[in-house]
Amino acid sequence: MSLYPILWAADHAPVRDAEERAILIALVIKGDFDGCNCFRSYKTLAEKARVDAKTAGRRCREMEARGLIKRQEEYRSKAWLAIPEEQRPVIWEAMIPAEWWSAAQLADINDQRAGLGRSPLTPKIRPALAPAPPKKTRTDKGSKRPKKDVPSEAPGTTSPGGGQGTDSPHPQDYKSGPPGLVVPQPSESPSESPSENNRAVADAVGKSAGGCARADECDAAADETGKAEGGSAASGTALPTQRKKSPRPPTTKTRPRKESTGFEMVRAAIPAAVAAPGTRLFPGLHRAINDLLGGAPGIPRRTPEQVIARLNRRWYGENAEDRAAADYRGCERCTASGCEAPRRDLENPDGCDRIRNRNSWLAAALLAQDCSDPGCEDGQIIGGGECRACRDRAVERREIARSAAEAAARWEAEIKARQAVQGVADAWTRREAAETDRYRRVLGEAGVWGTKLDHQVGQHMDGWREKNPRPAAPAARGGREGQAAVGA
Ligand SMILES: [Zn+2]
Ligand SMILES: [Zn+2]
């Protein structure tokens, strides 16, 4: 679950009425941060939106016809594939227009999409949507939405978290106010200023979007929200459109981020290949550093030194520089411009390990936690002592290493013993051959030849073997040594 799609569905999507809104919210709650992968059975949708299943299906198709949602043909999630084939619901993509986000937010979204192998969202694939048709009578169905009525505004300033703060992000919602448009206000939020609401949301969204890139990871959270949102949407309170220009002065274009102490120190340690010194970091990376420095749900606070150590360990320790290079080939589908093959991860060890986006890779790598204890930094619990889990793992590893070393030593000793036995056997074979040769020569010089010679040599060697018994040989002996001895 991610808050952007919910915010869009709740406040900005051109839905026809409260029923549609409730269905749309119930749908996007289970989807991804970018509006993709929204799938729920019509039965569940109906339950959440308090309508009957047939209505849920019909309303979805109506929203599809108006372009609010689209049947998603790509990006089949694991959660969806896990559903028995005959029960799989339609996967909808909430068509949140690209222009709805600010430039910075869209960059962040596309950054995350890149990390998931999805193409960037553009105004072409996520066009602006026509305003909602009036309730019941839908005379203007299919008509194009008029061009933005504030042409002076730069892209991004009309979006929810853009930070301009002077105006509603979506003028058409209240200036033109299509008849019958219902704008339910979250009851827990007294503020009428969307920019204020949205700024809080924008920060929270980033966090949840990172962790909830896959819908299946966030089921529990989504369910809770589902209830809350369903309730508020289902109540369908039609409030008068009373948004006014915010009295607050305009904020600067750069997003006002609260930077944790030590941020600059960590910033200076970011490899130049990721971000040139002095440039602004990508939002996802910025946030990852802030989360580590300032602490976040499930992420204990770390010192700048610890964050830098972590950064270096991951970036240099995992050979990221090379893996992000244009000439790196992690699989046969890698090209200079990128790679569309599935990524390598724990579930897919044969995937490609090419780093397609240094920023999102580093952000994810910084937040990755190899120890099950979130407060563990290389075996030391932050603000505490040694990590028990790490110590237990280390003991286990040492135990395994010790057993392995013992086994190796045993094996080595065994090989040496076999070699020794073999050496004795080989020496005997050489002496036997030498004696045969010597005796044959003695008899030959004495004029003995042919069958008689062979017979006498055989008799002599039988006596020799009685005095020199053949040692036990561990392996079959080749005849090479014997031949060599004959020639000597
Ligand atoms: Zn590849
Ligand atoms: Zn640990």
Tab-separated table of C-alpha atoms and ligand atoms in Angstrom:
chain	number	residue	atom	x	y	z
A	1	MET	CA	0.000	0.000	0.000
A	2	SER	CA	1.138	3.476	-0.722
A	3	LEU	CA	-0.523	6.729	0.141
A	4	TYR	CA	-0.283	8.520	-3.221
A	5	PRO	CA	-2.822	6.333	-5.014
A	6	ILE	CA	-5.162	6.460	-2.027
A	7	LEU	CA	-4.843	10.213	-1.844
A	8	TRP	CA	-5.510	10.452	-5.539
A	9	ALA	CA	-8.519	8.149	-5.366
A	10	ALA	CA	-9.919	9.857	-2.305
A	11	ASP	CA	-9.457	13.469	-3.303
A	12	HIS	CA	-8.556	13.935	-6.933
A	13	ALA	CA	-9.718	11.113	-9.176
A	14	PRO	CA	-12.606	12.201	-11.403
A	15	VAL	CA	-15.056	9.702	-9.974
A	16	ARG	CA	-18.748	10.024	-10.645
A	17	ASP	CA	-20.029	9.523	-7.133
A	18	ALA	CA	-19.268	8.236	-3.673
A	19	GLU	CA	-19.889	4.652	-4.753
A	20	GLU	CA	-17.243	4.849	-7.451
A	21	ARG	CA	-14.865	6.547	-5.070
A	22	ALA	CA	-15.303	3.831	-2.479
A	23	ILE	CA	-14.646	1.142	-5.089
A	24	LEU	CA	-11.609	2.972	-6.455
A	25	ILE	CA	-10.144	3.425	-2.982
A	26	ALA	CA	-10.748	-0.217	-2.120
A	27	LEU	CA	-8.920	-1.106	-5.322
A	28	VAL	CA	-5.866	1.141	-5.026
A	29	ILE	CA	-5.353	0.350	-1.361
A	30	LYS	CA	-4.078	-3.053	-2.440
A	31	GLY	CA	-2.005	-1.669	-5.281
A	32	ASP	CA	1.500	-0.360	-5.655
A	33	PHE	CA	2.888	3.125	-5.058
A	34	ASP	CA	2.518	3.962	-8.765
A	35	GLY	CA	-1.044	2.723	-9.161
A	36	CYS	CA	-0.037	-0.619	-10.633
A	37	ASN	CA	-1.046	-4.072	-9.451
A	38	CYS	CA	-4.479	-3.216	-8.077
A	39	PHE	CA	-6.340	-6.463	-7.866
A	40	ARG	CA	-9.136	-7.600	-5.658
A	41	SER	CA	-12.045	-9.831	-6.427
A	42	TYR	CA	-15.311	-8.058	-7.142
A	43	LYS	CA	-16.666	-9.801	-4.074
A	44	THR	CA	-14.027	-8.228	-1.823
A	45	LEU	CA	-14.337	-4.900	-3.573
A	46	ALA	CA	-18.074	-5.037	-3.030
A	47	GLU	CA	-17.629	-5.812	0.653
A	48	LYS	CA	-15.172	-2.973	1.160
A	49	ALA	CA	-17.238	-0.464	-0.786
A	50	ARG	CA	-20.572	-1.648	0.656
A	51	VAL	CA	-22.106	-2.413	-2.725
A	52	ASP	CA	-23.041	-5.701	-4.359
A	53	ALA	CA	-20.539	-7.616	-6.439
A	54	LYS	CA	-22.332	-6.932	-9.728
A	55	THR	CA	-22.205	-3.204	-9.059
A	56	ALA	CA	-18.501	-3.424	-8.235
A	57	GLY	CA	-17.823	-5.076	-11.599
A	58	ARG	CA	-20.034	-2.658	-13.521
A	59	ARG	CA	-18.511	0.374	-11.834
A	60	CYS	CA	-14.990	-0.867	-12.565
A	61	ARG	CA	-15.872	-1.215	-16.241
A	62	GLU	CA	-17.357	2.270	-16.231
A	63	MET	CA	-14.196	3.692	-14.707
A	64	GLU	CA	-12.227	1.714	-17.261
A	65	ALA	CA	-14.254	3.287	-20.062
A	66	ARG	CA	-13.435	6.743	-18.714
A	67	GLY	CA	-9.746	5.892	-18.421
A	68	LEU	CA	-9.450	6.039	-14.621
A	69	ILE	CA	-8.328	2.450	-14.503
A	70	LYS	CA	-6.850	0.195	-17.124
A	71	ARG	CA	-6.444	-3.567	-17.410
A	72	GLN	CA	-2.786	-4.143	-16.633
A	73	GLU	CA	-1.267	-6.643	-19.023
A	74	GLU	CA	2.308	-6.553	-17.728
A	75	TYR	CA	3.980	-6.884	-14.353
A	76	ARG	CA	2.207	-9.925	-12.960
A	77	SER	CA	2.995	-9.877	-9.268
A	78	LYS	CA	3.886	-12.989	-7.318
A	79	ALA	CA	0.881	-12.456	-5.083
A	80	TRP	CA	-1.428	-12.499	-8.090
A	81	LEU	CA	0.276	-15.518	-9.633
A	82	ALA	CA	-0.179	-17.324	-6.324
A	83	ILE	CA	-3.964	-17.116	-6.746
A	84	PRO	CA	-5.462	-20.215	-8.410
A	85	GLU	CA	-5.792	-19.457	-12.093
A	86	GLU	CA	-9.559	-19.646	-12.305
A	87	GLN	CA	-9.937	-17.251	-9.345
A	88	ARG	CA	-7.513	-14.561	-10.466
A	89	PRO	CA	-9.139	-11.142	-10.513
A	90	VAL	CA	-8.479	-8.525	-13.163
A	91	ILE	CA	-5.300	-6.566	-12.436
A	92	TRP	CA	-6.128	-2.899	-12.711
A	93	GLU	CA	-3.714	-0.067	-13.100
A	94	ALA	CA	-4.939	3.140	-11.511
A	95	MET	CA	-4.241	5.699	-14.218
A	96	ILE	CA	-2.999	8.433	-11.921
A	97	PRO	CA	-1.950	11.127	-14.396
A	98	ALA	CA	1.788	11.784	-14.513
A	99	GLU	CA	1.133	15.490	-14.089
A	100	TRP	CA	-0.648	14.836	-10.798
A	101	TRP	CA	2.730	14.342	-9.119
A	102	SER	CA	5.311	17.071	-8.784
A	103	ALA	CA	8.449	16.745	-10.902
A	104	ALA	CA	10.415	15.653	-7.854
A	105	GLN	CA	7.777	13.144	-6.784
A	106	LEU	CA	7.530	11.750	-10.283
A	107	ALA	CA	11.316	11.401	-10.376
A	108	ASP	CA	11.131	9.523	-7.099
A	109	ILE	CA	8.300	7.302	-8.353
A	110	ASN	CA	10.162	6.586	-11.579
A	111	ASP	CA	13.293	5.889	-9.612
A	112	GLN	CA	11.447	3.211	-7.706
A	113	ARG	CA	9.826	1.930	-10.881
A	114	ALA	CA	13.268	1.600	-12.451
A	115	GLY	CA	14.314	-0.493	-9.482
A	116	LEU	CA	11.392	-2.816	-10.231
A	117	GLY	CA	12.133	-2.944	-13.939
A	118	ARG	CA	9.165	-0.770	-14.887
A	119	SER	CA	9.331	1.903	-17.528
A	120	PRO	CA	9.039	5.512	-16.341
A	121	LEU	CA	5.613	7.117	-16.070
A	122	THR	CA	5.153	9.895	-18.603
A	123	PRO	CA	2.243	12.138	-19.558
A	124	LYS	CA	1.924	9.961	-22.649
A	125	ILE	CA	1.305	6.705	-20.837
A	126	ARG	CA	-0.449	8.414	-17.919
A	127	PRO	CA	-2.399	11.221	-19.585
A	128	ALA	CA	-4.573	13.762	-17.888
A	129	LEU	CA	-8.109	12.535	-17.211
A	130	ALA	CA	-11.363	14.069	-18.243
A	131	PRO	CA	-13.370	15.586	-15.412
A	132	ALA	CA	-15.971	13.409	-13.790
A	133	PRO	CA	-19.275	13.230	-15.600
A	134	PRO	CA	-22.261	14.555	-13.716
A	135	LYS	CA	-24.065	12.065	-11.564
A	136	LYS	CA	-26.415	9.757	-13.483
A	137	THR	CA	-26.578	11.803	-16.660
A	138	ARG	CA	-23.273	11.408	-18.360
A	139	THR	CA	-23.608	13.781	-21.260
A	140	ASP	CA	-19.967	14.678	-21.415
A	141	LYS	CA	-18.726	11.121	-21.361
A	142	GLY	CA	-15.543	10.729	-23.332
A	143	SER	CA	-14.983	14.427	-23.867
A	144	LYS	CA	-11.464	15.691	-23.388
A	145	ARG	CA	-10.637	17.527	-20.265
A	146	PRO	CA	-9.882	21.161	-20.990
A	147	LYS	CA	-6.218	22.133	-20.821
A	148	LYS	CA	-4.981	23.255	-17.492
A	149	ASP	CA	-6.486	26.624	-16.754
A	150	VAL	CA	-3.347	27.953	-15.087
A	151	PRO	CA	-0.895	28.068	-17.961
A	152	SER	CA	1.661	30.140	-16.060
A	153	GLU	CA	2.290	27.360	-13.620
A	154	ALA	CA	5.438	25.382	-14.116
A	155	PRO	CA	5.113	21.611	-14.199
A	156	GLY	CA	5.129	20.211	-10.762
A	157	THR	CA	3.739	23.173	-8.960
A	158	THR	CA	0.205	21.922	-9.232
A	159	SER	CA	0.891	18.605	-7.664
A	160	PRO	CA	0.113	17.587	-4.130
A	161	GLY	CA	3.510	17.815	-2.490
A	162	GLY	CA	5.113	20.213	-4.889
A	163	GLY	CA	5.701	22.611	-2.123
A	164	GLN	CA	4.338	25.706	-3.760
A	165	GLY	CA	1.613	25.769	-1.179
A	166	THR	CA	-0.222	28.691	-2.682
A	167	ASP	CA	-3.006	26.929	-4.400
A	168	SER	CA	-4.927	23.754	-4.626
A	169	PRO	CA	-3.025	21.176	-6.590
A	170	HIS	CA	-6.092	20.487	-8.629
A	171	PRO	CA	-7.903	23.654	-9.501
A	172	GLN	CA	-10.573	21.886	-11.463
A	173	ASP	CA	-11.701	20.192	-8.270
A	174	TYR	CA	-13.000	23.368	-6.783
A	175	LYS	CA	-12.794	26.165	-9.298
A	176	SER	CA	-14.848	24.498	-11.953
A	177	GLY	CA	-16.535	22.170	-9.483
A	178	PRO	CA	-18.379	19.793	-11.746
A	179	PRO	CA	-21.929	19.318	-10.559
A	180	GLY	CA	-22.352	16.437	-8.203
A	181	LEU	CA	-18.667	16.036	-7.440
A	182	VAL	CA	-18.352	14.722	-3.977
A	183	VAL	CA	-15.247	15.596	-2.067
A	184	PRO	CA	-15.199	13.635	1.153
A	185	GLN	CA	-12.813	15.177	3.607
A	186	PRO	CA	-10.883	12.912	5.916
A	187	SER	CA	-12.661	13.426	9.186
A	188	GLU	CA	-9.455	13.186	11.211
A	189	SER	CA	-7.850	15.984	9.298
A	190	PRO	CA	-9.217	19.390	10.142
A	191	SER	CA	-7.091	21.106	7.550
A	192	GLU	CA	-8.645	22.285	4.345
A	193	SER	CA	-5.325	22.921	2.726
A	194	PRO	CA	-4.483	20.066	0.433
A	195	SER	CA	-0.881	21.115	0.191
A	196	GLU	CA	-0.539	20.850	3.915
A	197	ASN	CA	-2.175	17.452	4.037
A	198	ASN	CA	-0.178	16.282	1.167
A	199	ARG	CA	3.158	17.352	2.459
A	200	ALA	CA	2.693	15.076	5.448
A	201	VAL	CA	1.509	12.393	3.127
A	202	ALA	CA	4.403	12.859	0.766
A	203	ASP	CA	6.897	12.127	3.486
A	204	ALA	CA	4.995	9.134	4.727
A	205	VAL	CA	4.430	7.918	1.217
A	206	GLY	CA	8.075	7.698	0.477
A	207	LYS	CA	8.633	5.419	3.380
A	208	SER	CA	5.773	3.141	2.708
A	209	ALA	CA	6.382	3.087	-1.000
A	210	GLY	CA	9.863	1.795	-0.500
A	211	GLY	CA	8.787	-0.979	1.776
A	212	CYS	CA	5.575	-1.774	0.007
A	213	ALA	CA	6.655	-1.969	-3.572
A	214	ARG	CA	4.913	-5.304	-3.668
A	215	ALA	CA	1.319	-5.408	-2.685
A	216	ASP	CA	1.620	-8.731	-0.913
A	217	GLU	CA	4.069	-7.345	1.608
A	218	CYS	CA	1.665	-4.871	2.990
A	219	ASP	CA	-1.533	-6.806	3.382
A	220	ALA	CA	-1.897	-6.209	7.068
A	221	ALA	CA	-1.374	-2.475	6.804
A	222	ALA	CA	-3.635	-2.272	3.792
A	223	ASP	CA	-6.419	-4.002	5.615
A	224	GLU	CA	-6.321	-1.552	8.443
A	225	THR	CA	-6.346	1.359	6.088
A	226	GLY	CA	-8.991	-0.351	4.047
A	227	LYS	CA	-11.383	-0.225	6.931
A	228	ALA	CA	-10.660	3.370	7.726
A	229	GLU	CA	-10.819	4.563	4.149
A	230	GLY	CA	-13.805	2.427	3.327
A	231	GLY	CA	-15.649	3.948	6.244
A	232	SER	CA	-14.848	7.499	5.373
A	233	ALA	CA	-15.542	7.037	1.708
A	234	ALA	CA	-18.662	5.005	2.237
A	235	SER	CA	-20.072	7.704	4.449
A	236	GLY	CA	-19.989	9.798	1.312
A	237	THR	CA	-20.370	13.087	3.075
A	238	ALA	CA	-20.783	15.678	0.398
A	239	LEU	CA	-19.103	18.730	1.786
A	240	PRO	CA	-19.348	22.054	0.078
A	241	THR	CA	-16.229	22.908	-1.830
A	242	GLN	CA	-14.765	25.461	0.500
A	243	ARG	CA	-11.082	25.398	-0.277
A	244	LYS	CA	-9.536	28.784	-0.360
A	245	LYS	CA	-6.151	30.069	-1.195
A	246	SER	CA	-3.844	29.037	1.557
A	247	PRO	CA	-2.837	31.934	3.788
A	248	ARG	CA	0.620	30.530	4.157
A	249	PRO	CA	3.402	32.168	2.173
A	250	PRO	CA	4.712	30.222	-0.777
A	251	THR	CA	7.480	27.858	0.107
A	252	THR	CA	10.600	27.417	-1.925
A	253	LYS	CA	10.683	25.058	-4.854
A	254	THR	CA	13.275	22.806	-3.287
A	255	ARG	CA	11.484	20.455	-1.034
A	256	PRO	CA	11.757	21.547	2.559
A	257	ARG	CA	13.307	18.446	4.024
A	258	LYS	CA	14.278	18.173	7.584
A	259	GLU	CA	17.830	16.998	7.426
A	260	SER	CA	19.195	14.925	10.228
A	261	THR	CA	22.353	15.904	12.021
A	262	GLY	CA	25.326	14.512	10.199
A	263	PHE	CA	23.542	14.443	6.858
A	264	GLU	CA	26.220	16.560	5.176
A	265	MET	CA	28.904	14.272	6.516
A	266	VAL	CA	27.180	11.243	4.983
A	267	ARG	CA	26.429	13.213	1.824
A	268	ALA	CA	30.150	13.869	1.404
A	269	ALA	CA	30.790	10.125	1.533
A	270	ILE	CA	28.373	9.324	-1.301
A	271	PRO	CA	30.465	8.032	-4.210
A	272	ALA	CA	30.729	10.562	-7.034
A	273	ALA	CA	29.475	7.859	-9.399
A	274	VAL	CA	26.132	8.063	-7.596
A	275	ALA	CA	25.899	11.797	-7.120
A	276	ALA	CA	28.542	14.377	-7.976
A	277	PRO	CA	29.670	16.404	-4.968
A	278	GLY	CA	27.404	19.354	-4.299
A	279	THR	CA	24.452	18.041	-6.292
A	280	ARG	CA	21.098	17.260	-4.809
A	281	LEU	CA	20.520	13.617	-3.988
A	282	PHE	CA	17.710	11.615	-5.449
A	283	PRO	CA	14.792	11.703	-3.038
A	284	GLY	CA	14.877	7.987	-2.300
A	285	LEU	CA	18.530	8.096	-1.356
A	286	HIS	CA	18.083	11.295	0.601
A	287	ARG	CA	15.297	9.657	2.544
A	288	ALA	CA	17.236	6.463	3.192
A	289	ILE	CA	20.073	8.463	4.745
A	290	ASN	CA	17.683	10.555	6.795
A	291	ASP	CA	15.877	7.453	7.992
A	292	LEU	CA	19.119	5.867	9.113
A	293	LEU	CA	20.375	9.053	10.789
A	294	GLY	CA	17.114	10.107	12.357
A	295	GLY	CA	15.490	6.756	12.885
A	296	ALA	CA	12.173	5.639	11.413
A	297	PRO	CA	9.656	2.918	12.174
A	298	GLY	CA	11.690	-0.276	12.264
A	299	ILE	CA	14.940	1.625	11.683
A	300	PRO	CA	16.874	2.626	14.791
A	301	ARG	CA	18.909	5.820	14.728
A	302	ARG	CA	22.525	5.529	13.602
A	303	THR	CA	25.523	7.799	13.893
A	304	PRO	CA	26.902	9.387	10.701
A	305	GLU	CA	30.008	7.232	11.073
A	306	GLN	CA	27.885	4.097	11.218
A	307	VAL	CA	25.909	5.163	8.156
A	308	ILE	CA	29.120	5.906	6.236
A	309	ALA	CA	30.613	2.564	7.267
A	310	ARG	CA	27.427	0.893	6.062
A	311	LEU	CA	27.499	2.857	2.816
A	312	ASN	CA	31.106	1.918	2.084
A	313	ARG	CA	30.535	-1.692	3.046
A	314	ARG	CA	27.630	-2.009	0.650
A	315	TRP	CA	28.868	0.129	-2.252
A	316	TYR	CA	32.479	-1.007	-2.349
A	317	GLY	CA	31.977	-4.372	-0.664
A	318	GLU	CA	29.358	-5.390	-3.201
A	319	ASN	CA	31.316	-4.156	-6.193
A	320	ALA	CA	28.557	-1.730	-7.080
A	321	GLU	CA	30.726	0.592	-9.155
A	322	ASP	CA	31.573	-2.134	-11.653
A	323	ARG	CA	28.077	-3.580	-11.661
A	324	ALA	CA	26.619	-0.207	-12.593
A	325	ALA	CA	29.075	0.418	-15.433
A	326	ALA	CA	27.771	0.530	-19.011
A	327	ASP	CA	30.103	-2.275	-20.061
A	328	TYR	CA	29.063	-4.569	-17.245
A	329	ARG	CA	27.381	-7.746	-18.423
A	330	GLY	CA	25.482	-9.541	-15.691
A	331	CYS	CA	23.595	-11.690	-18.173
A	332	GLU	CA	23.234	-12.122	-21.901
A	333	ARG	CA	20.381	-9.632	-22.010
A	334	CYS	CA	22.549	-6.811	-20.629
A	335	THR	CA	23.216	-4.010	-23.077
A	336	ALA	CA	25.061	-0.719	-22.701
A	337	SER	CA	21.778	1.028	-21.944
A	338	GLY	CA	20.467	-1.410	-19.368
A	339	CYS	CA	18.942	-4.806	-18.824
A	340	GLU	CA	15.381	-6.069	-18.892
A	341	ALA	CA	16.145	-9.486	-17.412
A	342	PRO	CA	14.796	-10.392	-13.969
A	343	ARG	CA	16.961	-9.108	-11.148
A	344	ARG	CA	19.071	-11.309	-8.944
A	345	ASP	CA	17.754	-11.708	-5.432
A	346	LEU	CA	17.416	-14.377	-2.795
A	347	GLU	CA	14.475	-15.944	-4.583
A	348	ASN	CA	16.127	-15.661	-7.969
A	349	PRO	CA	19.851	-16.348	-7.568
A	350	ASP	CA	20.249	-16.833	-11.323
A	351	GLY	CA	18.946	-13.353	-12.112
A	352	CYS	CA	21.044	-10.508	-13.442
A	353	ASP	CA	23.053	-8.508	-10.894
A	354	ARG	CA	23.582	-5.506	-13.129
A	355	ILE	CA	22.805	-2.292	-11.245
A	356	ARG	CA	20.442	-0.356	-13.457
A	357	ASN	CA	20.019	2.650	-11.237
A	358	ARG	CA	22.810	3.561	-8.846
A	359	ASN	CA	20.583	5.812	-6.774
A	360	SER	CA	17.784	3.400	-6.084
A	361	TRP	CA	20.244	0.551	-5.674
A	362	LEU	CA	22.234	2.447	-3.059
A	363	ALA	CA	19.082	3.613	-1.274
A	364	ALA	CA	17.845	0.030	-1.048
A	365	ALA	CA	21.298	-1.271	-0.123
A	366	LEU	CA	21.589	1.302	2.662
A	367	LEU	CA	18.281	0.227	4.142
A	368	ALA	CA	18.898	-3.488	3.671
A	369	GLN	CA	19.335	-5.252	6.983
A	370	ASP	CA	21.187	-8.544	6.959
A	371	CYS	CA	20.688	-9.269	10.648
A	372	SER	CA	17.161	-9.995	11.805
A	373	ASP	CA	17.614	-7.420	14.562
A	374	PRO	CA	16.846	-4.015	13.032
A	375	GLY	CA	19.129	-2.348	15.562
A	376	CYS	CA	22.120	-4.430	14.592
A	377	GLU	CA	25.009	-2.729	12.862
A	378	ASP	CA	27.741	-5.233	12.109
A	379	GLY	CA	27.138	-7.259	15.225
A	380	GLN	CA	26.717	-4.296	17.549
A	381	ILE	CA	23.261	-3.318	18.696
A	382	ILE	CA	22.917	0.432	18.369
A	383	GLY	CA	22.891	1.933	21.841
A	384	GLY	CA	23.405	-1.495	23.315
A	385	GLY	CA	25.912	-4.250	23.450
A	386	GLU	CA	26.803	-7.133	21.274
A	387	CYS	CA	24.072	-8.551	19.023
A	388	ARG	CA	22.924	-11.935	20.283
A	389	ALA	CA	21.642	-13.016	16.881
A	390	CYS	CA	24.956	-12.136	15.277
A	391	ARG	CA	26.903	-13.823	18.061
A	392	ASP	CA	24.831	-16.968	17.718
A	393	ARG	CA	25.312	-16.873	13.965
A	394	ALA	CA	29.059	-16.346	14.438
A	395	VAL	CA	29.248	-19.284	16.855
A	396	GLU	CA	27.348	-21.370	14.370
A	397	ARG	CA	29.620	-20.282	11.531
A	398	ARG	CA	32.730	-21.014	13.614
A	399	GLU	CA	31.305	-24.427	14.473
A	400	ILE	CA	30.691	-25.159	10.810
A	401	ALA	CA	34.155	-23.891	9.871
A	402	ARG	CA	35.730	-26.033	12.592
A	403	SER	CA	33.910	-29.171	11.441
A	404	ALA	CA	34.895	-28.422	7.871
A	405	ALA	CA	38.545	-27.949	8.855
A	406	GLU	CA	38.488	-31.205	10.798
A	407	ALA	CA	36.999	-33.062	7.884
A	408	ALA	CA	39.585	-31.539	5.551
A	409	ALA	CA	42.419	-32.570	7.892
A	410	ARG	CA	41.070	-36.116	8.106
A	411	TRP	CA	40.828	-36.310	4.350
A	412	GLU	CA	44.337	-34.996	3.922
A	413	ALA	CA	45.749	-37.512	6.386
A	414	GLU	CA	43.949	-40.287	4.589
A	415	ILE	CA	45.350	-39.211	1.239
A	416	LYS	CA	48.865	-39.090	2.693
A	417	ALA	CA	48.479	-42.578	4.127
A	418	ARG	CA	47.267	-43.890	0.790
A	419	GLN	CA	50.155	-42.218	-0.973
A	420	ALA	CA	52.612	-43.813	1.467
A	421	VAL	CA	51.142	-47.272	0.910
A	422	GLN	CA	51.167	-46.687	-2.819
A	423	GLY	CA	54.804	-45.613	-2.657
A	424	VAL	CA	55.793	-48.859	-0.909
A	425	ALA	CA	53.852	-50.918	-3.463
A	426	ASP	CA	55.422	-49.039	-6.360
A	427	ALA	CA	58.913	-49.547	-4.956
A	428	TRP	CA	58.301	-53.297	-4.656
A	429	THR	CA	57.077	-53.449	-8.264
A	430	ARG	CA	60.221	-51.699	-9.436
A	431	ARG	CA	62.472	-54.072	-7.472
A	432	GLU	CA	60.582	-57.080	-8.821
A	433	ALA	CA	61.023	-55.865	-12.407
A	434	ALA	CA	64.688	-55.074	-11.802
A	435	GLU	CA	65.326	-58.540	-10.360
A	436	THR	CA	63.563	-60.233	-13.289
A	437	ASP	CA	65.642	-58.205	-15.669
A	438	ARG	CA	68.912	-58.893	-13.835
A	439	TYR	CA	68.357	-62.662	-13.636
A	440	ARG	CA	67.309	-62.847	-17.285
A	441	ARG	CA	70.557	-61.115	-18.266
A	442	VAL	CA	72.657	-63.463	-16.088
A	443	LEU	CA	71.041	-66.515	-17.721
A	444	GLY	CA	71.298	-64.950	-21.175
A	445	GLU	CA	75.027	-64.419	-20.721
A	446	ALA	CA	75.229	-68.097	-19.671
A	447	GLY	CA	73.663	-69.122	-23.007
A	448	VAL	CA	70.188	-70.029	-21.755
A	449	TRP	CA	67.418	-68.938	-24.106
A	450	GLY	CA	63.811	-69.506	-25.208
A	451	THR	CA	61.317	-71.508	-23.120
A	452	LYS	CA	64.033	-72.727	-20.810
A	453	LEU	CA	65.077	-69.179	-20.037
A	454	ASP	CA	61.478	-68.153	-19.268
A	455	HIS	CA	60.962	-71.203	-17.048
A	456	GLN	CA	64.146	-70.633	-15.030
A	457	VAL	CA	63.406	-66.901	-14.608
A	458	GLY	CA	59.890	-67.817	-13.413
A	459	GLN	CA	61.240	-70.250	-10.851
A	460	HIS	CA	63.801	-67.759	-9.613
A	461	MET	CA	61.205	-65.027	-9.244
A	462	ASP	CA	58.823	-67.315	-7.324
A	463	GLY	CA	61.631	-67.823	-4.788
A	464	TRP	CA	62.357	-64.063	-4.754
A	465	ARG	CA	58.654	-63.284	-4.088
A	466	GLU	CA	58.626	-65.697	-1.159
A	467	LYS	CA	61.533	-63.806	0.402
A	468	ASN	CA	60.075	-60.414	-0.656
A	469	PRO	CA	56.277	-60.584	-0.236
A	470	ARG	CA	54.209	-58.106	-2.219
A	471	PRO	CA	52.995	-55.274	0.029
A	472	ALA	CA	49.255	-54.488	0.223
A	473	ALA	CA	48.461	-51.978	-2.509
A	474	PRO	CA	45.561	-49.521	-2.121
A	475	ALA	CA	45.073	-48.864	-5.802
A	476	ALA	CA	45.625	-50.646	-9.062
A	477	ARG	CA	49.157	-50.197	-10.255
A	478	GLY	CA	49.964	-49.256	-13.792
A	479	GLY	CA	52.694	-51.067	-15.697
A	480	ARG	CA	54.649	-47.927	-16.386
A	481	GLU	CA	57.231	-48.348	-13.645
A	482	GLY	CA	57.791	-51.949	-14.643
A	483	GLN	CA	58.507	-51.005	-18.248
A	484	ALA	CA	60.809	-48.204	-17.170
A	485	ALA	CA	62.709	-50.628	-14.978
A	486	VAL	CA	63.086	-53.056	-17.864
A	487	GLY	CA	64.671	-50.358	-19.985
A	488	ALA	CA	67.085	-49.306	-17.236
B	1	ZN	ZN	21.453	-8.355	-17.431
B	2	ZN	ZN	23.015	-8.786	14.520
